[in-house]
Coordinates of C-alpha atoms in Angstrom, one line a residue:
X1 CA 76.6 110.8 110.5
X2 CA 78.8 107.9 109.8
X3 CA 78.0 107.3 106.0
X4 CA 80.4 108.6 103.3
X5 CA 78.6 110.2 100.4
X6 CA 78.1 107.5 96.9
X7 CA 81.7 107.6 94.9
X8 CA 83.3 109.3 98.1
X9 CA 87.0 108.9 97.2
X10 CA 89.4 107.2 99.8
X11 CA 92.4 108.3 98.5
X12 CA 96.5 109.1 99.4
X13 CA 98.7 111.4 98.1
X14 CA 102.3 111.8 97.3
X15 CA 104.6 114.3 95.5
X16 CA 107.5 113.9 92.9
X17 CA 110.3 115.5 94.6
X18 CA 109.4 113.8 97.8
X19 CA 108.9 109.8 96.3
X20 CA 110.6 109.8 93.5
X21 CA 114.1 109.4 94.1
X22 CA 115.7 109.0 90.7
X23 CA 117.1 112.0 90.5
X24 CA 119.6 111.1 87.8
X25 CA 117.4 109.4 85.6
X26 CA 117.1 110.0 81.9
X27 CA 118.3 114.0 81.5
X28 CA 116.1 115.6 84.6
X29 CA 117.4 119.0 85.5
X30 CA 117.6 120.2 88.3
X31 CA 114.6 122.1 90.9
X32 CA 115.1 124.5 93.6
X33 CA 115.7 122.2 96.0
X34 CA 118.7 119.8 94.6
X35 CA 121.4 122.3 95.3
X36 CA 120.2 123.6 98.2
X37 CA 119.7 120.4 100.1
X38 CA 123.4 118.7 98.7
X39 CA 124.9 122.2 100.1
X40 CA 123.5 121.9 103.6
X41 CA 124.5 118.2 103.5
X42 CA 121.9 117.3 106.1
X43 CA 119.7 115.2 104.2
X44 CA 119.7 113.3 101.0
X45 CA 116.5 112.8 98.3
X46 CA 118.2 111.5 95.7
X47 CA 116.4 108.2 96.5
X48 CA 113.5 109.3 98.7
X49 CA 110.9 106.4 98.8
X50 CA 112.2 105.7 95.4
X51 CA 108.8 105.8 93.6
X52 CA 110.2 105.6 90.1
X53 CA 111.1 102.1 90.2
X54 CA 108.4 100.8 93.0
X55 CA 105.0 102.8 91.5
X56 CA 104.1 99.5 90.7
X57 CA 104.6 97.7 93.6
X58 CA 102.7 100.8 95.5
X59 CA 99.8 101.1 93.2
X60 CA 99.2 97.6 93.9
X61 CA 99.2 98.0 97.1
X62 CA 96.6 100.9 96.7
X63 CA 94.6 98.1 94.9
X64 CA 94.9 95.7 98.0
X65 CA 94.5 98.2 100.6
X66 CA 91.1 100.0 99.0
X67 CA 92.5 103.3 97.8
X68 CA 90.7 104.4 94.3
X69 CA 92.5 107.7 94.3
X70 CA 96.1 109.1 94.3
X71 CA 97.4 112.8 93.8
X72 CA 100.8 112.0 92.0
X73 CA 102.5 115.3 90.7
X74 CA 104.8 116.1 87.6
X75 CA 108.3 116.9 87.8
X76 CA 108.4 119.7 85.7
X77 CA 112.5 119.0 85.0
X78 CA 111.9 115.5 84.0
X79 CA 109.8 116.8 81.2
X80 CA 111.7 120.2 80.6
X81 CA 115.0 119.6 82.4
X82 CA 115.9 123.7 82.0
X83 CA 112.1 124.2 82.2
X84 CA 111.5 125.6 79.1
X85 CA 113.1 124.6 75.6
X86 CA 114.0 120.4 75.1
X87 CA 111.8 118.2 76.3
X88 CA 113.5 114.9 77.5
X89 CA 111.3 111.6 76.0
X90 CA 112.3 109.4 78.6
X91 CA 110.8 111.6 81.3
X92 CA 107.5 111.9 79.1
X93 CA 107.4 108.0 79.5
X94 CA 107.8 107.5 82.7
X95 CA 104.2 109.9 83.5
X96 CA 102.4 107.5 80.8
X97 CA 103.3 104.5 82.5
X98 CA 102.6 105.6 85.8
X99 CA 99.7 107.1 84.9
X100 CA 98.5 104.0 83.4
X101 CA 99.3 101.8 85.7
X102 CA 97.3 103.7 88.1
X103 CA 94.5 103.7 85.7
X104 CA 95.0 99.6 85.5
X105 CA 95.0 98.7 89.6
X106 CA 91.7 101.0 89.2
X107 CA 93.4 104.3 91.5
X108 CA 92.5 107.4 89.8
X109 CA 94.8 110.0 89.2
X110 CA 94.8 113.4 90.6
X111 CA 97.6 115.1 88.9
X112 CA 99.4 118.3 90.7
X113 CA 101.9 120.6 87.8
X114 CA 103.4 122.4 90.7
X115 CA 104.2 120.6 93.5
X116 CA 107.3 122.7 94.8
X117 CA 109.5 122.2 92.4
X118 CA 110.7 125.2 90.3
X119 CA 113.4 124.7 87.8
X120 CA 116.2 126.3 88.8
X121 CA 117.1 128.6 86.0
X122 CA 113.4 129.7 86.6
X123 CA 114.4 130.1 90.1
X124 CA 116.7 131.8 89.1
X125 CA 115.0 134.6 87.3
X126 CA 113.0 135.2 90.7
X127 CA 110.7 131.9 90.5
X128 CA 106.7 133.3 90.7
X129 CA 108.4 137.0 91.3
X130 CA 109.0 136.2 87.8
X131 CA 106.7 136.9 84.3
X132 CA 108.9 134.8 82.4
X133 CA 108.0 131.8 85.4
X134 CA 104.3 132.5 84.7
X135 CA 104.8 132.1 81.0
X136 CA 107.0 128.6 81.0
X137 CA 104.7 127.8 83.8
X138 CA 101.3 127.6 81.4
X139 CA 103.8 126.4 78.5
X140 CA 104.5 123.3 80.6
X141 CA 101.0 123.0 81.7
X142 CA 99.3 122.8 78.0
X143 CA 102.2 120.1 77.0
X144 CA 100.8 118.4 80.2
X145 CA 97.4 118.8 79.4
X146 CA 98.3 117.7 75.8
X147 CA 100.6 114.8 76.6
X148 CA 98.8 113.6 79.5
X149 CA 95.1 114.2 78.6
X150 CA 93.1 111.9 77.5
X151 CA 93.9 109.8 80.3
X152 CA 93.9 112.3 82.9
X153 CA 90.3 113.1 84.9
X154 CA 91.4 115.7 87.2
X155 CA 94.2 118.6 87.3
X156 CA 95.6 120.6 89.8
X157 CA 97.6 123.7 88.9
X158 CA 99.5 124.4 91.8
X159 CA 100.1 123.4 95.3
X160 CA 99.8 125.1 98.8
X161 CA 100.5 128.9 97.3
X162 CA 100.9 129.8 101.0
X163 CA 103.4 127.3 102.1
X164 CA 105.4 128.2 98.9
X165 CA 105.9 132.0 100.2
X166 CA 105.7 131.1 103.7
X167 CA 109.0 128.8 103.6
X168 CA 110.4 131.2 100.7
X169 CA 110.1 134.7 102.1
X170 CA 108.7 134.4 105.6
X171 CA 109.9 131.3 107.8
X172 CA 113.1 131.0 105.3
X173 CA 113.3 127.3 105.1
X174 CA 112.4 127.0 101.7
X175 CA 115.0 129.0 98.9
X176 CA 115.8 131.5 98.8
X177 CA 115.7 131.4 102.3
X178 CA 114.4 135.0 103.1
X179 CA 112.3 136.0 106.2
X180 CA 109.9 138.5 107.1
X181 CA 109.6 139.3 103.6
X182 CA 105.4 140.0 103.3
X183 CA 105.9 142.1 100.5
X184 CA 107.6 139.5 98.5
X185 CA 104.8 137.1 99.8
X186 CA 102.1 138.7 99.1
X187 CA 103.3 139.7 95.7
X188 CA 104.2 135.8 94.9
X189 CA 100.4 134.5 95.9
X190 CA 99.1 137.3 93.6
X191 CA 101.5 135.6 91.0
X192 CA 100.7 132.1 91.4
X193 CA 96.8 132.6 91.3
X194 CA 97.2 134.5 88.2
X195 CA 99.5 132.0 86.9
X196 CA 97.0 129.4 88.0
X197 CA 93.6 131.3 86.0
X198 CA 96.2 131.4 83.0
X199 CA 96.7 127.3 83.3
X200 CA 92.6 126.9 83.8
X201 CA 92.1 129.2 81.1
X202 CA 94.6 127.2 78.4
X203 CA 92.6 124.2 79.7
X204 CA 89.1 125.3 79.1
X205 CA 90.0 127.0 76.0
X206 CA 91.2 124.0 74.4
X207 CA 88.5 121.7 75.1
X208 CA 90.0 119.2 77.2
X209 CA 87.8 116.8 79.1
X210 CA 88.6 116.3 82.7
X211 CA 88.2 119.0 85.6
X212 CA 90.8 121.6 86.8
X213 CA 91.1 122.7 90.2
X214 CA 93.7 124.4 92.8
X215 CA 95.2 123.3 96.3
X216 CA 95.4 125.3 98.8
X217 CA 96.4 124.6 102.7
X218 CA 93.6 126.3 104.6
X219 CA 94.2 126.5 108.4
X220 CA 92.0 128.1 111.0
X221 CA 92.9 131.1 112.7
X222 CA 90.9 131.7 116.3
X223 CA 91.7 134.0 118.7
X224 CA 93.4 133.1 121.7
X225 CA 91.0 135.5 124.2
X226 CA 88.0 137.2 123.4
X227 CA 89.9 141.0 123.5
X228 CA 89.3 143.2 120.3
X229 CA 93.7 143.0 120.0
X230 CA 93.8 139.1 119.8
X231 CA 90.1 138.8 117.7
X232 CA 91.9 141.2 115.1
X233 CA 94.9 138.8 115.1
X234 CA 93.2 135.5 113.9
X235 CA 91.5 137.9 111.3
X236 CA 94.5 139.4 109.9
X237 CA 96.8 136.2 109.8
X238 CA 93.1 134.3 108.4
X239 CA 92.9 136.8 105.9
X240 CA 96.8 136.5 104.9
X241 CA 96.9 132.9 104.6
X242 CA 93.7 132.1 103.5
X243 CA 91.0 134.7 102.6
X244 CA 93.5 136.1 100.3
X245 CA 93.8 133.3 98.4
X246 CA 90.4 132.1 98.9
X247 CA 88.9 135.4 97.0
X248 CA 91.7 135.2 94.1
X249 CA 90.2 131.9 93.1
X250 CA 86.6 132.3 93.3
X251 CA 86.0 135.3 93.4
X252 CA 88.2 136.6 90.7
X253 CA 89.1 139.6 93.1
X254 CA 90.1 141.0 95.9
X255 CA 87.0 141.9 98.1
X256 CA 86.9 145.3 100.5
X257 CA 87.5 143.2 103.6
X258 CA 90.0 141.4 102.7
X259 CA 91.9 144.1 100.4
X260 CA 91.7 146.9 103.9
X261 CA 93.5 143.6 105.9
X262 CA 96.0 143.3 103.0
X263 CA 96.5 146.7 102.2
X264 CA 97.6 147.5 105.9
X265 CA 99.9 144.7 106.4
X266 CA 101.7 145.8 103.8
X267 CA 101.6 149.4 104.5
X268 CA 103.3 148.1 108.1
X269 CA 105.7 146.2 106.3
X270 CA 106.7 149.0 103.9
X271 CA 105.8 147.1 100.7
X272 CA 102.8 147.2 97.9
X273 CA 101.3 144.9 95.3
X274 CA 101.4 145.6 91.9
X275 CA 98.9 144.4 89.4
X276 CA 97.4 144.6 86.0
X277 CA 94.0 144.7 84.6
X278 CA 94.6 142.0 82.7
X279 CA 95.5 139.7 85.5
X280 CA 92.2 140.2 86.9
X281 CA 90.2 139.5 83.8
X282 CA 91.9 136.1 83.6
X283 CA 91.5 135.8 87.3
X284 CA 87.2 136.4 87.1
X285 CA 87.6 133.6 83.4
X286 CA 89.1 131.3 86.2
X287 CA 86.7 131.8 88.7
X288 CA 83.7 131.3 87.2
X289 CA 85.0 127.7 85.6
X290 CA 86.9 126.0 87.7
X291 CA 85.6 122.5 89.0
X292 CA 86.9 122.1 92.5
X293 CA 88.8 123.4 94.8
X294 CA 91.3 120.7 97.1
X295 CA 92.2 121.5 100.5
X296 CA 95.0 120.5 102.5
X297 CA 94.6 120.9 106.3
X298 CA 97.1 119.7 108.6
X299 CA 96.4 122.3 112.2
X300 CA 94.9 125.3 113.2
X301 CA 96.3 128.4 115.0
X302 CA 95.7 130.4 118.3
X303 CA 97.0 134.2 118.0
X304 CA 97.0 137.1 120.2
X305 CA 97.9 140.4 119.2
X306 CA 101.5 141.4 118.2
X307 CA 103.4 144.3 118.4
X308 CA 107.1 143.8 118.1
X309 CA 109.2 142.8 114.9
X310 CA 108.7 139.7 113.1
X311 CA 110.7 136.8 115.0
X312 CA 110.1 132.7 113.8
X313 CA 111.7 129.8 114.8
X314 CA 110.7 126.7 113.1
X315 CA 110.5 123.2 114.5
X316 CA 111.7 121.3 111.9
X317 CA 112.8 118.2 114.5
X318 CA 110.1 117.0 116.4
X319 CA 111.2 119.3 119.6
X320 CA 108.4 119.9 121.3
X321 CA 107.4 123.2 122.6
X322 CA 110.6 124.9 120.1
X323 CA 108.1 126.8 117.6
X324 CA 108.1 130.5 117.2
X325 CA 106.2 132.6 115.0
X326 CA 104.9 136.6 115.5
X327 CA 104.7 138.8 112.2
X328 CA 104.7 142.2 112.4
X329 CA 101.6 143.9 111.5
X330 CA 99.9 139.9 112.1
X331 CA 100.1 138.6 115.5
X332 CA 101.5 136.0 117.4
X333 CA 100.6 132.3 117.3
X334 CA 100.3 131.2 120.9
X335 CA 99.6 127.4 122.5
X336 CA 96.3 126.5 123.8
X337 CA 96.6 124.4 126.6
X338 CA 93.1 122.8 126.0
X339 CA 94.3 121.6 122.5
X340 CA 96.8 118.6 122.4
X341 CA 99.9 119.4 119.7
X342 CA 102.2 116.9 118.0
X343 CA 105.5 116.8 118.2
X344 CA 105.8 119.1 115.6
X345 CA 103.8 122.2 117.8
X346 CA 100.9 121.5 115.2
X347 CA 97.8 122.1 117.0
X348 CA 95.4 118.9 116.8
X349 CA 91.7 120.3 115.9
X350 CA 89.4 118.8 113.5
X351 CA 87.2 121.1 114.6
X352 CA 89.6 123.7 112.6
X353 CA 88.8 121.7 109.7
X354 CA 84.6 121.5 109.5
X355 CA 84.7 125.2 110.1
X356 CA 87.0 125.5 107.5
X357 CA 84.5 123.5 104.6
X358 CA 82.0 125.7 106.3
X359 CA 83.5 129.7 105.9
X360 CA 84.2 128.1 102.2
X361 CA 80.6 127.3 101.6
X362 CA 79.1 129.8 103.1
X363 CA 81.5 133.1 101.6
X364 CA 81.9 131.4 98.0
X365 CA 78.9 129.9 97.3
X366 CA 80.1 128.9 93.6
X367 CA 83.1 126.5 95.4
X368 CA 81.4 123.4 93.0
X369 CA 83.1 120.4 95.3
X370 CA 85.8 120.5 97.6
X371 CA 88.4 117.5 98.1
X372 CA 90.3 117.0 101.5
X373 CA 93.5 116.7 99.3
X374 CA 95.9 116.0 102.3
X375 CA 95.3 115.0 105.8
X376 CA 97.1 113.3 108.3
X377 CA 99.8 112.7 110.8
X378 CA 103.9 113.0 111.2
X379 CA 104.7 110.7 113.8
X380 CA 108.4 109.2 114.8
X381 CA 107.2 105.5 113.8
X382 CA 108.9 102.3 114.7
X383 CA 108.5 99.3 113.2
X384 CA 108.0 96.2 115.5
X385 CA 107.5 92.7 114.0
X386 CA 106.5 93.8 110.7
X387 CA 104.3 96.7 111.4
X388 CA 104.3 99.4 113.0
X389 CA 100.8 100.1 115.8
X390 CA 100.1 103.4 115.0
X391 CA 96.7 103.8 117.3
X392 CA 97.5 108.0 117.6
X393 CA 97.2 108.3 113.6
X394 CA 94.5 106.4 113.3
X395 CA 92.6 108.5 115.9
X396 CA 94.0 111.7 114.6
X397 CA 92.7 110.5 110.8
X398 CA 89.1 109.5 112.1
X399 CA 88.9 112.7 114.0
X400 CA 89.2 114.7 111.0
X401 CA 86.9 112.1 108.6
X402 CA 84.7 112.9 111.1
X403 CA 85.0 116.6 110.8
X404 CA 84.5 116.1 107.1
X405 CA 81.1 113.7 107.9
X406 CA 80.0 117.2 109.9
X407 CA 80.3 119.7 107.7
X408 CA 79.0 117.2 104.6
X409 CA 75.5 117.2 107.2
X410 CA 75.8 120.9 106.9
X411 CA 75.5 121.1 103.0
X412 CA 79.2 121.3 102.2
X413 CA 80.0 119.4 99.0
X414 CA 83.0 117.3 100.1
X415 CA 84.0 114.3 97.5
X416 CA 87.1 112.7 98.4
X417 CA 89.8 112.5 101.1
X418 CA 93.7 112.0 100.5
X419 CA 95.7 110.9 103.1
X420 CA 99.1 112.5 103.3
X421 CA 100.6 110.0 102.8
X422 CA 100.5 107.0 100.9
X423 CA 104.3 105.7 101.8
X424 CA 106.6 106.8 103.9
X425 CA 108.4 110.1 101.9
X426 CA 111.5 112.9 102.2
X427 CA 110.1 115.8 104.0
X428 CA 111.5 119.2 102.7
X429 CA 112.4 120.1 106.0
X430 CA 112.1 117.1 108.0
X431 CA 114.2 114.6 105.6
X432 CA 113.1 111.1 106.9
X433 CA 112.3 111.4 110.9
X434 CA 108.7 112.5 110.4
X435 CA 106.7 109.4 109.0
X436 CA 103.5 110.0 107.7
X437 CA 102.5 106.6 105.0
X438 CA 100.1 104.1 105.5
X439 CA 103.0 102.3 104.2
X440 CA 106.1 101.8 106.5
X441 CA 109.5 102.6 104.2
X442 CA 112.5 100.8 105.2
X443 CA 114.7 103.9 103.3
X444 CA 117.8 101.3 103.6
X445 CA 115.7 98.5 101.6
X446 CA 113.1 100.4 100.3
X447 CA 111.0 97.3 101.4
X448 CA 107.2 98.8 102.7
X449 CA 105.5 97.5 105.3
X450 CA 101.4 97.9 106.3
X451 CA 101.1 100.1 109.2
X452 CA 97.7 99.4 111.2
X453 CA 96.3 102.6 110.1
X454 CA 97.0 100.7 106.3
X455 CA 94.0 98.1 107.7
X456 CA 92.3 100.2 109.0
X457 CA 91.3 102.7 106.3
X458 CA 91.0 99.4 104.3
X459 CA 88.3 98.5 106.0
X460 CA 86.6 102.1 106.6
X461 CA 87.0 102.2 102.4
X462 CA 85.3 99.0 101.9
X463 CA 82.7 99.6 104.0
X464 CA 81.8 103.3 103.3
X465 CA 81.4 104.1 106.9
X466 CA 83.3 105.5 109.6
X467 CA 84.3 103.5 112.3

């Protein structure tokens, strides 16, 4: 199969905090991440891929290149620079006109409220450890929704719950910097979830038009022999990291297999969650109306079983073969030398991805649609003459289009695909080394440049076909 579905979006995706730049415009206050980065003086965002001032010159580029879809997200501190409390004007401007001058080069809007960004004096308070988080959270979310809706087709409350407590309490690279901390994880997913059902429950309630749906980064977890030890493994780290999350948002619950994975991982990390009945009422509301569900796949994982304390090392530079990560009560991830890795130790396996559409399909058979929200491929790119020939993106991007094709054949419900990304951006943890746009960023200029990958997913848009 080589046909995208009719109205199959080809779209690409970007984040505030990582093209923005403009971090001093208008009264913005400051997010999680502005201290943090200025205090380890390593890299700098305050101009990123300077989006701000160049949306216009990207969006038509989205025009000439064949992308009718973007995922752009809110700032929440442009709009509430202390996150709750005044509201700065100028920062409400600036998402009208970007949002309609998406509208006008005919790219339609996917709009993310969380993309990473917590203010910090919610951070402060213990960011989604926090009621009084949850509650600004939906505040900022209906002025959104007011503000921002007639225009708007297509929400997304928050993105990538795991990678938020992964790189806050369990690989540390994300503040507060914690590790090994499944407890607080755990806790913080239940949080965000329930904050999310609250944000799709303001939006049904008050008769917005438009569909509401959540992110989540899904990866694969298989084990890496077929022994009993390493099979349990891939379960318990697939249950952590996705199942989990997975059963919060359709099912409205935690099921019996994935509540005895849960329950034991935090018994062997001396922990518990706490909940209320109320949380789970507005969970079930939110399951049974949202519209899609976007996922954002990036690698799978080999495990084998695990014994010891937790120990991670993350490769944040492109050093292959540096990455560690075993979590106690988990498993370990291990390499499998059949499956090629980037420079980044991510695991290259579309396959990963069609089962992924699948297991959703098949254990939440109310899903609706599902979006491939982010896809695609860090590389260290040079640019040559204009361009830059980036033949092992291009490969790595049809590979996974093609996994998506698959699982479509199988039934699966798939209506769009995002690259990740559409420029050049910051990385949280990678600043500017690790390239990922169909648009080359010259971060001295801020001049952009069509990569080959740019014409070819032109041409793959215009014709409707993989190629």
């Amino acid at each position: 199969m080589h046909n995208f579905p009719k109205n199959f979006i080809f779209g690409a995706a970007t984040a505030a905090y990582q093209a923005e730049g403009a971090v001093n415009e208008g009264k913005r206050g400051k997010n999680y991440w502005d201290d943090y980065l200025a205090e380890q003086g390593v890299f700098d965002p305050s101009t990123a891929s300077d989006f701000y001032h160049k949306y216009p010159e990207d969006l038509a580029l989205c025009k000439e290149f064949g992308i009718n879809g973007i995922r752009i997200s809110i700032a929440w501190t442009r709009i509430f620079p202390q996150g709750t409390g005044e509201v700065d004007p100028a920062g409400v401007s600036f998402y009208h006109q970007l949002i309609d001058a998406c509208l006008a080069n005919g790219v339609e809007p996917f709009v993310t409220l969380h993309h990473f960004d917590t203010p910090v004096p919610l951070f402060k308070k213990g960011d989604w450890l926090s009621t009084e988080m949850t509650a600004a959270y939906v505040e900022f979310a209906a002025f959104c929704f007011q503000e921002y809706g007639s225009k708007v087709n297509y929400w997304i409350t928050i993105n990538e719950p795991w990678s938020v407590v992964a790189g806050q309490y369990i690989i540390g690279h994300f503040p507060p910097n914690l590790q090994y901390d499944l407890p607080k994880a755990i806790q913080s997913m239940h949080n965000m979830m329930v904050a999310h059902a609250q944000v799709v429950k303001k939006f049904k309630q008050s008769g917005q038009s438009g569909e509401i749906g959540i992110v989540h980064i899904l990866e694969s977890k298989y084990p890496i022999s077929n022994s009993e030890a390493d099979k349990s493994a891939a379960l318990k780290e697939h249950v952590l990291a996705n199942q989990f999350l997975l059963d919060a948002t359709f099912k409205g619950n935690y099921s019996e297999d994935t509540w005895s994975i849960i329950s034991g991982i935090l018994a062997e990390n001396q922990g518990e969650l706490r909940t209320t009945p109320q949380e789970f009422e507005d969970l079930q509301f939110a399951a049974e109306q949202i519209d899609f569900m976007g996922i954002n796949y990036y690698a799978s994982h080999f495990l084998q079983a695990y014994s010891g304390e937790s120990q991670i090392h993350h490769n944040g530079t492109g050093e292959k073969g540096s990455s560690v990560f075993a979590l106690k009560g988990v498993g370990e991830r291990v390499n499998n030398p059949a499956i090629p890795t980037t420079d980044w130790d991510w695991p290259i396996y579309p396959q990963g991805l069609e089962d992924m559409l699948v297991f959703v399909k098949e254990r939440y058979p109310n899903y609706n649609k599902l979006y491939v929200t982010e896809n695609g491929m860090g590389d260290k790119d040079k640019l040559v003459d204009g361009t830059v020939t980036d033949t092992a993106r291009i490969d790595y991007v049809r590979l996974h289009l093609q996994a998506i094709l698959n699982a479509v054949e199988k039934g699966v419900k798939v209506e769009g695909y995002f690259i990740w990304s559409l420029m050049d951006v910051f990385s949280w943890t990678n600043g500017y080394t690790k390239r990922y746009g169909l648009f080359y960023v010259d971060f001295d200029t801020q001049a952009r440049y069509p990569k080959e990958s740019a014409y070819w997913y032109r041409k793959m848009s215009q014709s409707g076909q993989l190629s």
